Tab-separated table of C-alpha atoms in Angstrom:
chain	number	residue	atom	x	y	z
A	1	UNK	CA	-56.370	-102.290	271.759
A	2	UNK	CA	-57.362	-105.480	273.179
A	3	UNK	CA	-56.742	-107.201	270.095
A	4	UNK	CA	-53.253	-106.079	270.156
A	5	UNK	CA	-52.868	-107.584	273.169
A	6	UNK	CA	-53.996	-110.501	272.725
A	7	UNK	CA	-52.121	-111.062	269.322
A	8	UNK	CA	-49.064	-109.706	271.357
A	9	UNK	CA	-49.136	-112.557	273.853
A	10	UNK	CA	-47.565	-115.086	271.180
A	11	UNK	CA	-44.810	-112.736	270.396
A	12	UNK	CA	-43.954	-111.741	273.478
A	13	UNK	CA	-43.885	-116.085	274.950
A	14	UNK	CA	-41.670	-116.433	271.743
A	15	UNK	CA	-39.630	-113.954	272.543
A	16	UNK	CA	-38.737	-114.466	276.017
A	17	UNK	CA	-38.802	-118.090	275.105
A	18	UNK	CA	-35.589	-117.238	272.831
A	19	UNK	CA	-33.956	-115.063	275.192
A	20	UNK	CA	-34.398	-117.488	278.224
A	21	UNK	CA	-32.517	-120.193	275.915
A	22	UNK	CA	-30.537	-118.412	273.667
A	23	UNK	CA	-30.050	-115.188	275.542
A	24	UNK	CA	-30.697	-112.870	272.542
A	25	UNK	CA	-33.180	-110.997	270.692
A	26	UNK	CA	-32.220	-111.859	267.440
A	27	UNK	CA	-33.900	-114.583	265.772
A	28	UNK	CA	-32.349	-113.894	262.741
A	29	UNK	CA	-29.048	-114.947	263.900
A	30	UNK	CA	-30.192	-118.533	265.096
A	31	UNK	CA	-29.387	-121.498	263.159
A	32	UNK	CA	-32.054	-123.395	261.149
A	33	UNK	CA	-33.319	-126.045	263.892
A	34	UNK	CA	-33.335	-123.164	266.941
A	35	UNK	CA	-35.197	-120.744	264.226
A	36	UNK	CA	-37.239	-123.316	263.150
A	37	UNK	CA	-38.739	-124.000	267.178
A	38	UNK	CA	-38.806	-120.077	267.777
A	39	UNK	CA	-40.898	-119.422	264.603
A	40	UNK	CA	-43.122	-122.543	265.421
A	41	UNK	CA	-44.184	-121.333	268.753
A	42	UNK	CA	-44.220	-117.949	267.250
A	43	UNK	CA	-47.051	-119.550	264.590
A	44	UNK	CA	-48.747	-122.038	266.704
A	45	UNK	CA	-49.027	-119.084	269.308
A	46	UNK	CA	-50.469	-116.807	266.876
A	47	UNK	CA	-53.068	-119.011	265.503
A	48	UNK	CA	-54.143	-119.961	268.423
A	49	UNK	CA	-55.032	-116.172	269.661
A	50	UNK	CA	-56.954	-115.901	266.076
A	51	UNK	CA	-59.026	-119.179	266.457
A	52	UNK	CA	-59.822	-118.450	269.848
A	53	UNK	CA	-60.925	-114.822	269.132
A	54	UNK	CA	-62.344	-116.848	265.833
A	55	UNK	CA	-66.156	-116.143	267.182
A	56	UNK	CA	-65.533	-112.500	266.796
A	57	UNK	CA	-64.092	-110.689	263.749
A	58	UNK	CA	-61.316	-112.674	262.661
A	59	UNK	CA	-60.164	-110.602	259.673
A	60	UNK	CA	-59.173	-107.930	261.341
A	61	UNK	CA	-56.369	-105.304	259.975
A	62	UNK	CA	-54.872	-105.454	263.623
A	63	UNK	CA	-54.615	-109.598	262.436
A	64	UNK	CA	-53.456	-109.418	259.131
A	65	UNK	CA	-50.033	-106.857	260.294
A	66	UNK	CA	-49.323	-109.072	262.903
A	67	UNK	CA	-49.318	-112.291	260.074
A	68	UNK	CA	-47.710	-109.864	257.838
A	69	UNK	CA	-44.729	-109.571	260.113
A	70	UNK	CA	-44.751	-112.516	261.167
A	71	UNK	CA	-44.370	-113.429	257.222
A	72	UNK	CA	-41.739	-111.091	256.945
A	73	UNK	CA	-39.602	-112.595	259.515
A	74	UNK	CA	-39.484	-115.888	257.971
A	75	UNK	CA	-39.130	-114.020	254.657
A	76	UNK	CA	-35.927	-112.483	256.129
A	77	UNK	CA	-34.374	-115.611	257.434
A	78	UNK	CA	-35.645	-117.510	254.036
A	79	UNK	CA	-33.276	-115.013	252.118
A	80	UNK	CA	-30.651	-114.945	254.403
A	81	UNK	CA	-30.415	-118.709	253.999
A	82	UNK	CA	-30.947	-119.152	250.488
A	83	UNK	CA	-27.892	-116.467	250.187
A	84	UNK	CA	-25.665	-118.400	252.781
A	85	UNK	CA	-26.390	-121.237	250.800
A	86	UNK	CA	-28.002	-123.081	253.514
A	87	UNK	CA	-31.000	-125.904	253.002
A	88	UNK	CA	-34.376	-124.152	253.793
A	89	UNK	CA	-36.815	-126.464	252.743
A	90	UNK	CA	-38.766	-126.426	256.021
A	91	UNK	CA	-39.059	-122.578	256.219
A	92	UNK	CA	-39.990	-122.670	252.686
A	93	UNK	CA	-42.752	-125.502	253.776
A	94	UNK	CA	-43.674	-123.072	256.810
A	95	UNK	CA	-43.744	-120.407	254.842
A	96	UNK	CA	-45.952	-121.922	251.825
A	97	UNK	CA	-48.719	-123.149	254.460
A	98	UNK	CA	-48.790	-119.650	256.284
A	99	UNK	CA	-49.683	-118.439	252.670
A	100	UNK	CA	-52.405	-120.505	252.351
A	101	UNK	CA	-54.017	-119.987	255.680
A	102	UNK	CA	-54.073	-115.966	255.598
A	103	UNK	CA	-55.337	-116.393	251.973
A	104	UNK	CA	-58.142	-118.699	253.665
A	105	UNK	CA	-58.744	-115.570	255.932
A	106	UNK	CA	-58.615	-113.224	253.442
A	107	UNK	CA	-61.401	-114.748	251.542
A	108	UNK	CA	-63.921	-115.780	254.372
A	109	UNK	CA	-63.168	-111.918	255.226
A	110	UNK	CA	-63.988	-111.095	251.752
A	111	UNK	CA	-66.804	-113.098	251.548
A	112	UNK	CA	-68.445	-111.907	254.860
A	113	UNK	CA	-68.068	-108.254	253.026
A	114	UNK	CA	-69.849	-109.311	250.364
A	115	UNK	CA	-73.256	-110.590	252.202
């Protein structure tokens, strides 16, 4: 439970973050530079709960759902612009380097399993 808090805080700051400017909900229905700063301090917010909870178990399933969706979000804007026909190369950059870092947890999670 109190990991789902604390991975919740980042959600919730984006989230009212994009309501207090935008006044909506949606993030999907932002335009690229607006998404862009919402999913950023989405990110940045989230990683920074995981490396400050990093001492404890940081592979956590409760961790990995919340990256998941957070994935998933920028998955479903990714598609939405690439069938729009809009440029998405900095989503797609996001998007790459989020990859690479939950693969980077995955394995140091794998790896602790195995010792």
């Amino acid at each position: 439970m109190k990991k789902i808090i604390i991975h919740s805080v980042p959600v919730v700051t984006s989230f009212v973050w994009l309501f207090t400017t935008y006044q909506t909900l949606n993030p999907i229905i932002l335009k690229g530079p607006d998404f862009l700063t919402f999913y950023a301090i989405l990110i940045l917010g989230f990683y920074a709960s995981v490396f400050i909870n990093s001492s404890k178990e940081r592979g956590s399933k409760i961790t990995f759902y919340f990256a998941g969706l957070i994935f998933l979000l920028g998955l479903v804007k990714l598609f939405r612009g690439i069938m729009l026909g809009k440029p998405i190369g900095f989503l797609f950059m996001i998007l790459m380097t989020e990859c690479i870092v939950t693969l980077v947890f995955i394995s140091n999670h794998i790896n602790k399993k195995i010792k």
